[in-house]
Tab-separated table of C-alpha atoms in Angstrom:
chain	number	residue	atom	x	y	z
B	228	UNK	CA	11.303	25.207	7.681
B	229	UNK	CA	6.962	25.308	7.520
B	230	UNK	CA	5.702	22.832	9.530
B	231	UNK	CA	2.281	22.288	9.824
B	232	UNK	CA	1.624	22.502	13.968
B	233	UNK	CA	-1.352	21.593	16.557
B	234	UNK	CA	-1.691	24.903	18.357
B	235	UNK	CA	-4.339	23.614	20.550
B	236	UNK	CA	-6.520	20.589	20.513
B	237	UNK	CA	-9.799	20.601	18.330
B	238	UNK	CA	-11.133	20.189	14.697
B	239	UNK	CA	-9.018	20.796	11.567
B	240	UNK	CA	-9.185	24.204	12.314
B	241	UNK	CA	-6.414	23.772	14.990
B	242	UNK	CA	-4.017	22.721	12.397
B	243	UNK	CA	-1.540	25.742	11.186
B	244	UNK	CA	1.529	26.512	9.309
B	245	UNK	CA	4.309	28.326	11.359
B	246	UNK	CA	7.968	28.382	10.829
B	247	UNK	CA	10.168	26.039	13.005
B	248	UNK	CA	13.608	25.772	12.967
B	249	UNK	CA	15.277	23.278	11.303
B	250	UNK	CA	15.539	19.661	12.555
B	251	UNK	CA	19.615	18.900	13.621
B	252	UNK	CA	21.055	15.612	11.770
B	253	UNK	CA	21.406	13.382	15.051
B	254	UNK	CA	23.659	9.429	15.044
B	255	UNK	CA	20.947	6.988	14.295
B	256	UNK	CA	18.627	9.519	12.430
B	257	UNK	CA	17.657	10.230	9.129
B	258	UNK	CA	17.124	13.736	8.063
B	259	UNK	CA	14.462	13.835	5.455
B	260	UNK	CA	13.321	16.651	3.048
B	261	UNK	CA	9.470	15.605	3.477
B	262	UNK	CA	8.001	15.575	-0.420
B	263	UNK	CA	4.897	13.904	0.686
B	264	UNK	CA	3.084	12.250	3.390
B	265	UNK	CA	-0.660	10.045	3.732
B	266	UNK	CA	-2.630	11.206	6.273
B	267	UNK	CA	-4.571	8.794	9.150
B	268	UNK	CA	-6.988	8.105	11.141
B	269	UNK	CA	-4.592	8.566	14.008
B	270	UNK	CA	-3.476	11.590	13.481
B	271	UNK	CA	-7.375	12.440	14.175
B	272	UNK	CA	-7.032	11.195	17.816
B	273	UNK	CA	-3.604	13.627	17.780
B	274	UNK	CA	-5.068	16.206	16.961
B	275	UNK	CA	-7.766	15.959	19.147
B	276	UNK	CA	-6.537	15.396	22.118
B	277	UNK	CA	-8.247	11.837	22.435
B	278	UNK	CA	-4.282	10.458	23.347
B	279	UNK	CA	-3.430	12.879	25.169
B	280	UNK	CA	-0.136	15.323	24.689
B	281	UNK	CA	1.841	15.092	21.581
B	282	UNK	CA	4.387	17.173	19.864
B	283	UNK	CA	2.839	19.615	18.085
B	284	UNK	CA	4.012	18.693	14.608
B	285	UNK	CA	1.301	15.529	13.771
B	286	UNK	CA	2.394	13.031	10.996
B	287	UNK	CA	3.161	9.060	11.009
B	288	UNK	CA	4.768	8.614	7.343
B	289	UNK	CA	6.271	10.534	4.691
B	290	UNK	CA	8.392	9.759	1.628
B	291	UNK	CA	11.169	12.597	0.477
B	292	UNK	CA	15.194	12.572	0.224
B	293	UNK	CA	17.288	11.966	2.494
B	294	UNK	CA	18.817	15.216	3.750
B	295	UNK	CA	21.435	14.023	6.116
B	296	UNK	CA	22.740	10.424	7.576
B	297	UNK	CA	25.491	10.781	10.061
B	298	UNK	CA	25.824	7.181	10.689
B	299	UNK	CA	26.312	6.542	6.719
B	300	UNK	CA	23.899	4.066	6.275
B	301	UNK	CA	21.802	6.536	3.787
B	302	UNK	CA	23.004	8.546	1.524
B	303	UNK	CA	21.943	12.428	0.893
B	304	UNK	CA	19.361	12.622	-2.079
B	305	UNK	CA	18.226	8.944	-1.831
B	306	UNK	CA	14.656	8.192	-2.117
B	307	UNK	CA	13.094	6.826	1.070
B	308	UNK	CA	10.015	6.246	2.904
B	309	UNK	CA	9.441	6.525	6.713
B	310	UNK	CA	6.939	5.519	8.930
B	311	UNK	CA	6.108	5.249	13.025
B	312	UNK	CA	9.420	4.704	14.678
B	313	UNK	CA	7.678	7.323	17.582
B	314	UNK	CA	6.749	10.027	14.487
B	315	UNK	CA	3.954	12.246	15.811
B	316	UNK	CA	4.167	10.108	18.684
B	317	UNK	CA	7.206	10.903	20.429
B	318	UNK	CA	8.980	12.763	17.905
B	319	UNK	CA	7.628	15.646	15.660
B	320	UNK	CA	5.987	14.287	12.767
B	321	UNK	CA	5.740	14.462	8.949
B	322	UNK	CA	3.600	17.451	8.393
B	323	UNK	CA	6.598	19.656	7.692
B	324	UNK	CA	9.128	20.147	5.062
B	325	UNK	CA	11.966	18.231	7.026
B	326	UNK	CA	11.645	15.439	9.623
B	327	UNK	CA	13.925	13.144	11.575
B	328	UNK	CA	13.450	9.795	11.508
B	329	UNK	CA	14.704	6.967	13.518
B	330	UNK	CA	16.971	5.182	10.762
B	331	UNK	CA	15.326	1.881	12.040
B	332	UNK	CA	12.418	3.452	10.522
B	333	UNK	CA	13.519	4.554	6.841
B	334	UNK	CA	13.527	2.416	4.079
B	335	UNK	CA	15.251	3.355	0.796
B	336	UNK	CA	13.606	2.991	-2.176
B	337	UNK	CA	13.974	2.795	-5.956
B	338	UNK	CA	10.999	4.218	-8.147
B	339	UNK	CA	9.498	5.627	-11.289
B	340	UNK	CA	6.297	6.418	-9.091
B	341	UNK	CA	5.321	10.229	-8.193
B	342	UNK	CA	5.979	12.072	-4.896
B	343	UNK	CA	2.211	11.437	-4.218
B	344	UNK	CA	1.925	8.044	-5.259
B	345	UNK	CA	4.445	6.862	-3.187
B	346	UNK	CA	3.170	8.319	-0.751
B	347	UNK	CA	-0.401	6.338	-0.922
B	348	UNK	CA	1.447	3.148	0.043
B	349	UNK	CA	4.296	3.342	3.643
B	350	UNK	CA	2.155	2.603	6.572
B	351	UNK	CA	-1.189	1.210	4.705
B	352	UNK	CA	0.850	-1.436	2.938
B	353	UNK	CA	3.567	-2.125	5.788
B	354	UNK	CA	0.743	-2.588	8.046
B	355	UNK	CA	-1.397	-4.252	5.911
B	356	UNK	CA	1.568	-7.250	5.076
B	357	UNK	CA	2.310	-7.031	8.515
B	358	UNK	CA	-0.896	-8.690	9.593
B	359	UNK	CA	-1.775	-11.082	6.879
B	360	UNK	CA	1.288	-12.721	6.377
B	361	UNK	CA	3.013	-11.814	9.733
B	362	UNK	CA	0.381	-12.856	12.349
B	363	UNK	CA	-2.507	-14.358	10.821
B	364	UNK	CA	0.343	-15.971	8.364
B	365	UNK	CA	-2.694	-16.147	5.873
B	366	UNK	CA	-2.343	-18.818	2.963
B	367	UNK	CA	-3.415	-18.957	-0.804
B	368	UNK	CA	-6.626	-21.004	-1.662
B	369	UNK	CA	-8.185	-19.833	2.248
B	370	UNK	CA	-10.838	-17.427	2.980
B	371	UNK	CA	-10.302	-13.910	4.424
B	372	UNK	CA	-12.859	-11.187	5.673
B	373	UNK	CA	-11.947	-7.611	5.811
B	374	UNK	CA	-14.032	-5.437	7.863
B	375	UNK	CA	-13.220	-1.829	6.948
B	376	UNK	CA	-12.490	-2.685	2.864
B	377	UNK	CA	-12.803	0.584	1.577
B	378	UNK	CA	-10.521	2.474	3.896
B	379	UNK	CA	-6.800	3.159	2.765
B	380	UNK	CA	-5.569	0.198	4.762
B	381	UNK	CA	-9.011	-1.846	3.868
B	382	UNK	CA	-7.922	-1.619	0.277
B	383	UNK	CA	-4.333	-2.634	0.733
B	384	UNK	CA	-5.359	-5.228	2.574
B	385	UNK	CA	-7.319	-6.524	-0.518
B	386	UNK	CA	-4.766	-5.890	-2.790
B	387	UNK	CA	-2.672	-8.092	-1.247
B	388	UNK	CA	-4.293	-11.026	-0.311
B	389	UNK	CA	-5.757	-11.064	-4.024
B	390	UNK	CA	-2.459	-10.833	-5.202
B	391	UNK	CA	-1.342	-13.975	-2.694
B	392	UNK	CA	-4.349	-16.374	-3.589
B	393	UNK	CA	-6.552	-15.728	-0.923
B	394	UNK	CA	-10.706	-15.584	-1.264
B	395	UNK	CA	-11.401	-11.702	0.347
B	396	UNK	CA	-14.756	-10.959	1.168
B	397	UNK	CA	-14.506	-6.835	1.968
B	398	UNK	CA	-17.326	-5.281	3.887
B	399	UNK	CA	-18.300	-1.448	3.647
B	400	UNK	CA	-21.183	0.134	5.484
B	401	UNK	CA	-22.204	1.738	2.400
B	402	UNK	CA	-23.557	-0.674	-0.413
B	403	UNK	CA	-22.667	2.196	-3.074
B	404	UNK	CA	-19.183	1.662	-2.580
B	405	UNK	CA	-19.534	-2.478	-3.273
B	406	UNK	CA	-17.945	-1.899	-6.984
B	407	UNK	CA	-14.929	-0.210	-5.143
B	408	UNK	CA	-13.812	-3.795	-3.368
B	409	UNK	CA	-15.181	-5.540	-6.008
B	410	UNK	CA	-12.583	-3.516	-8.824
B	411	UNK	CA	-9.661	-4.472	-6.236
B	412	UNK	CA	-10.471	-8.071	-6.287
B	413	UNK	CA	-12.491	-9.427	-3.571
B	414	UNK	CA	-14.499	-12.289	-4.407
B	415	UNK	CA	-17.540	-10.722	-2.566
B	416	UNK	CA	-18.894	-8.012	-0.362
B	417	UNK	CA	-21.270	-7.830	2.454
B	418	UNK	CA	-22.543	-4.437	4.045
B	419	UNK	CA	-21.808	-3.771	7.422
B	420	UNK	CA	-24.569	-4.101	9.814
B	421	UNK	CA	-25.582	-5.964	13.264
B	422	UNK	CA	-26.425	-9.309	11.583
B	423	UNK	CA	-22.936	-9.114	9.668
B	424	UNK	CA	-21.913	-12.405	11.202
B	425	UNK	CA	-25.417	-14.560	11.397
B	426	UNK	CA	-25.343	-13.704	7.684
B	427	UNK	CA	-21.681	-14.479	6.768
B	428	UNK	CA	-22.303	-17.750	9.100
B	429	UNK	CA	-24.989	-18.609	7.368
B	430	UNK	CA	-23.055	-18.437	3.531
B	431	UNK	CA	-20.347	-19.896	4.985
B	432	UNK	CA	-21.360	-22.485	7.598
B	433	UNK	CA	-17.560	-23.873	8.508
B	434	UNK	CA	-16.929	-20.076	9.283
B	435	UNK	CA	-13.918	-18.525	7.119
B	436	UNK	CA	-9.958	-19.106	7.813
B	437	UNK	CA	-9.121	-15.235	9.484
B	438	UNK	CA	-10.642	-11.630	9.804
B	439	UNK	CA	-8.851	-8.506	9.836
B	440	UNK	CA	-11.159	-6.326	11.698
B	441	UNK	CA	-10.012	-2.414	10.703
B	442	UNK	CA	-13.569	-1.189	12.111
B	443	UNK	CA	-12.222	-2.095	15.949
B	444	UNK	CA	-13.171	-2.908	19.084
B	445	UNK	CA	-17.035	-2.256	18.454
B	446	UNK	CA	-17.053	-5.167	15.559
B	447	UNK	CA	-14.557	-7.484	17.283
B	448	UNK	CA	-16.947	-9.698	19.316
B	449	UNK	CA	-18.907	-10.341	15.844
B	450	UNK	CA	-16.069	-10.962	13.931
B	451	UNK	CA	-14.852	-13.950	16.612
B	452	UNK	CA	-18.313	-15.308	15.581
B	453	UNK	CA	-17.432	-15.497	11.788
B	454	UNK	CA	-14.233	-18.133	12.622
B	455	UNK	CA	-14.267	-21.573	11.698
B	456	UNK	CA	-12.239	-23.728	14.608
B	457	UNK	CA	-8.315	-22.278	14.339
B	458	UNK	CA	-9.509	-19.104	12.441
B	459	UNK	CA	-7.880	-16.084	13.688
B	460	UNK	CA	-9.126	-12.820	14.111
B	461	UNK	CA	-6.128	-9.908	13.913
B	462	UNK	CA	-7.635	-6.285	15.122
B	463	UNK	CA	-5.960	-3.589	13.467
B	464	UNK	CA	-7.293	-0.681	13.079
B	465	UNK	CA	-10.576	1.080	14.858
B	466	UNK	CA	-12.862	2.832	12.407
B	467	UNK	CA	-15.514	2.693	14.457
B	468	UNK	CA	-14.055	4.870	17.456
B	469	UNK	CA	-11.468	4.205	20.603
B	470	UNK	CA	-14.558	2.168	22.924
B	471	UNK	CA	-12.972	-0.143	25.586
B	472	UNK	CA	-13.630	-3.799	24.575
B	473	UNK	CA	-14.934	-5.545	27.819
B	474	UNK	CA	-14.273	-9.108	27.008
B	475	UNK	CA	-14.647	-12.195	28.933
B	476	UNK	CA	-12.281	-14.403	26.923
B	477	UNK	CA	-13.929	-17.614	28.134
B	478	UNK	CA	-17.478	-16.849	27.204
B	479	UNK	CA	-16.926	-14.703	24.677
B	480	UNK	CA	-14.106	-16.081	22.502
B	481	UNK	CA	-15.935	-19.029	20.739
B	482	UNK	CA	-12.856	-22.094	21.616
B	483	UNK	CA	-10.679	-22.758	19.487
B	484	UNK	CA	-10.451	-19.372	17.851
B	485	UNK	CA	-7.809	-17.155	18.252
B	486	UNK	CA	-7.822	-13.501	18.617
B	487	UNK	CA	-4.432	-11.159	18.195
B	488	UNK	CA	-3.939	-7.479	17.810
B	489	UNK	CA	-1.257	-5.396	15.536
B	490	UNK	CA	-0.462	-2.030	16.407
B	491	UNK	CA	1.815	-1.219	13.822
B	492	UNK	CA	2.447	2.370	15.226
B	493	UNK	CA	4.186	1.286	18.314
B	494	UNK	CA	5.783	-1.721	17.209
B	495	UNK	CA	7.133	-1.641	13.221
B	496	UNK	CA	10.854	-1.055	12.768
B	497	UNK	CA	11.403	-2.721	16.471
B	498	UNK	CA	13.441	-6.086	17.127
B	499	UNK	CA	9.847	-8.180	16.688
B	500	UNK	CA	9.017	-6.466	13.768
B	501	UNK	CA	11.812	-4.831	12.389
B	502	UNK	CA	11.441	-2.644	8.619
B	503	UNK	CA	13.825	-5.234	7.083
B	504	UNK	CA	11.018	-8.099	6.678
B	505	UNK	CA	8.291	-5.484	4.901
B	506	UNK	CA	8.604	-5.592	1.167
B	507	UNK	CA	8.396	-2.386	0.548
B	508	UNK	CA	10.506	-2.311	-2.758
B	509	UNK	CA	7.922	-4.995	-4.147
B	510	UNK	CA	4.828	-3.001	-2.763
B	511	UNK	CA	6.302	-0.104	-5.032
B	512	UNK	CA	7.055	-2.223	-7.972
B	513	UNK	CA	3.264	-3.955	-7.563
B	514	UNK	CA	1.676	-0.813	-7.466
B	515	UNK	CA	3.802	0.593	-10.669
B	516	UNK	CA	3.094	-1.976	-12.762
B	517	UNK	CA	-0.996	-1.661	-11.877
B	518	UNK	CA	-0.363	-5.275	-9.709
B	519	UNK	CA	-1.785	-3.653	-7.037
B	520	UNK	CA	-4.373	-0.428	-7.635
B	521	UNK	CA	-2.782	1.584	-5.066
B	522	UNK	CA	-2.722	4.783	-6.498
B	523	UNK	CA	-3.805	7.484	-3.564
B	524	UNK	CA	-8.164	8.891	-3.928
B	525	UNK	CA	-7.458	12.500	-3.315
B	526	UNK	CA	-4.243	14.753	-3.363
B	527	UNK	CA	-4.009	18.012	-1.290
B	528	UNK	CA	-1.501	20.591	-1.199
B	529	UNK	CA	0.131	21.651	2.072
B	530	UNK	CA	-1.488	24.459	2.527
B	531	UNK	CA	-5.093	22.374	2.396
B	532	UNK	CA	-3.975	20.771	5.482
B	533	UNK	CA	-7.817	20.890	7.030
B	534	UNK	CA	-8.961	20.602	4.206
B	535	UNK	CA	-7.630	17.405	3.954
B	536	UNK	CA	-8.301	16.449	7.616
B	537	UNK	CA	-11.968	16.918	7.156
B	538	UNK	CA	-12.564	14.551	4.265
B	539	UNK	CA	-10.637	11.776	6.284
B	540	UNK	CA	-12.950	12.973	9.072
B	541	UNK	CA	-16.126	12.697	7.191
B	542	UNK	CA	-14.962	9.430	5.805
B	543	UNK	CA	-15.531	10.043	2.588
B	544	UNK	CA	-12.868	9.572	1.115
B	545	UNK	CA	-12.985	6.512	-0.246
B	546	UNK	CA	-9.075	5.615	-0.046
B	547	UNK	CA	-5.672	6.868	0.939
B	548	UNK	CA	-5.804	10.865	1.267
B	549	UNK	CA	-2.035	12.393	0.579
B	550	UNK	CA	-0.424	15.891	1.205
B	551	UNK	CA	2.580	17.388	-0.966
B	552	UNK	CA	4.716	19.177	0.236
B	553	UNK	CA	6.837	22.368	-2.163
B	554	UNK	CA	5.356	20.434	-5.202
């Protein structure tokens, strides 16, 4: 099979197609004929070296047909998606033309959607659901602030909640891209910058009901700030870099707020939060029908792989990025 391999750590330079031999159907794996897979910001730090050794084939999701089940549960030529489950991680990845999957991990699926727009939605949407109504367990009619609005998990995160009832106010760092949060639904839109919270404390003086901070550790101290009493603050992503948070939970956490972390790479498809609980069939169905606007912002071929990796780098891109694979 190509597969699309780190051959030493770097920029998107690093990133090359060899041949590797095939994966071997395994009990308890899914062997998948990768048609597409979203890139993220992860994979960055993978490639980079900022986690340390990984297998050299980089990827955390893909959608494609099943190839081989032993166990049964899947059967060959079904439509599936797979995510985490140790992909990239532990296991080589989805930047190839087959991958195995932990069958914890894959999710069959019935759609009318394209290879590449299915492929906009696995881990943005699974992680996205995850933490609104799995933690912060979010409800219609309250008030949610999403730090990081425009990214590919930003905007699922919007699409959801607006779909559930909530009030979103997105933020972006960039007021050009306000109509982009606004055209997904959020009620309103602040820019990202040090007096974020004074000013969203100020509009809001009760504070608002949860954040979901996707920008990371460097916003997470502010976003506490923008709680009313019981608000929760779930971090999720980190946009704005790997820097150790050095918190002093007594001074620091404003009491009665609560602060709680999802790290949907490690954890989704285990016994806390298994696959089975994810609506994935109705994130497909939503997105189909134009429910939610989840349609992926720029499509690359698999031999554009740095290509590709330097737009999500810049972070311009404005949405999810995806990569086909033998279109």
């Amino acid at each position: 099979m190509r597969a699309i391999v780190i051959k030493r750590h770097g920029g998107p330079e690093v990133l090359a197609i060899e041949e590797r031999p095939d994966p071997e159907p395994a009990v308890g794996y899914v062997l998948i004929e990768v048609k597409a897979f979203g890139l993220n910001h992860a994979e960055i730090y993978m490639r980079s070296g900022a986690w340390g050794e990984m297998p050299e084939i980089s990827g955390i999701e893909c959608v494609g047909l099943v190839r081989a089940d032993p166990t049964g549960q899947f059967r060959p030529g079904q439509t599936v998606v797979a995510l985490v489950g140790g992909m990239g991680r532990s296991l080589n990845g989805s930047y190839a033309e087959l991958t195995l999957v932990p069958a914890t991990n894959v999710v069959a699926i019935e759609t009318r959607l394209s290879w590449e727009e299915l492929a906009a939605i696995p881990e943005s949407y699974a992680t996205a659901w995850s933490a609104l109504i799995g933690i912060l367990q979010i409800e219609r009619g309250q008030m949610l602030v999403v730090r990081g609005a425009t990214s590919a998990l930003g905007q699922a995160a919007v699409n959801i909640a607006v779909d559930e009832g909530i009030r979103v106010i997105g933020t972006t760092r960039r007021p050009l891209r306000a109509g982009l949060i606004e055209a997904i639904g959020a009620q309103a839109v602040m820019i990202e910058e040090p007096d974020l919270p004074k000013t969203l404390r100020q509009q809001h003086e009760e504070g608002v009901d949860a954040v979901l901070d996707i920008v990371g550790n460097s916003t997470a101290l502010g976003s506490l700030t923008m709680l009313r009493r019981g608000g929760e603050l779930c971090l999720v992503g980190f946009l704005g870099g790997g820097e150790t948070l050095n918190l002093q939970p007594v001074f620091q956490i404003p009491s009665g707020r609560r602060l709680s972390v999802f790290a949907s790479a490690l954890v989704l498809g285990g016994s806390e939060f298994p696959l089975a609980e994810v609506p994935f069939q109705s994130f497909v169905d939503k997105a189909t029908t134009g429910t939610y606007r989840a349609k992926p912002a720029h499509v690359f071929g698999f031999d554009e792989i740095s290509k590709a990796h330097r737009l999500m780098e810049s972070g311009d891109a404005k949405g999810k990025i995806v990569v086909t694979v033998n279109p």
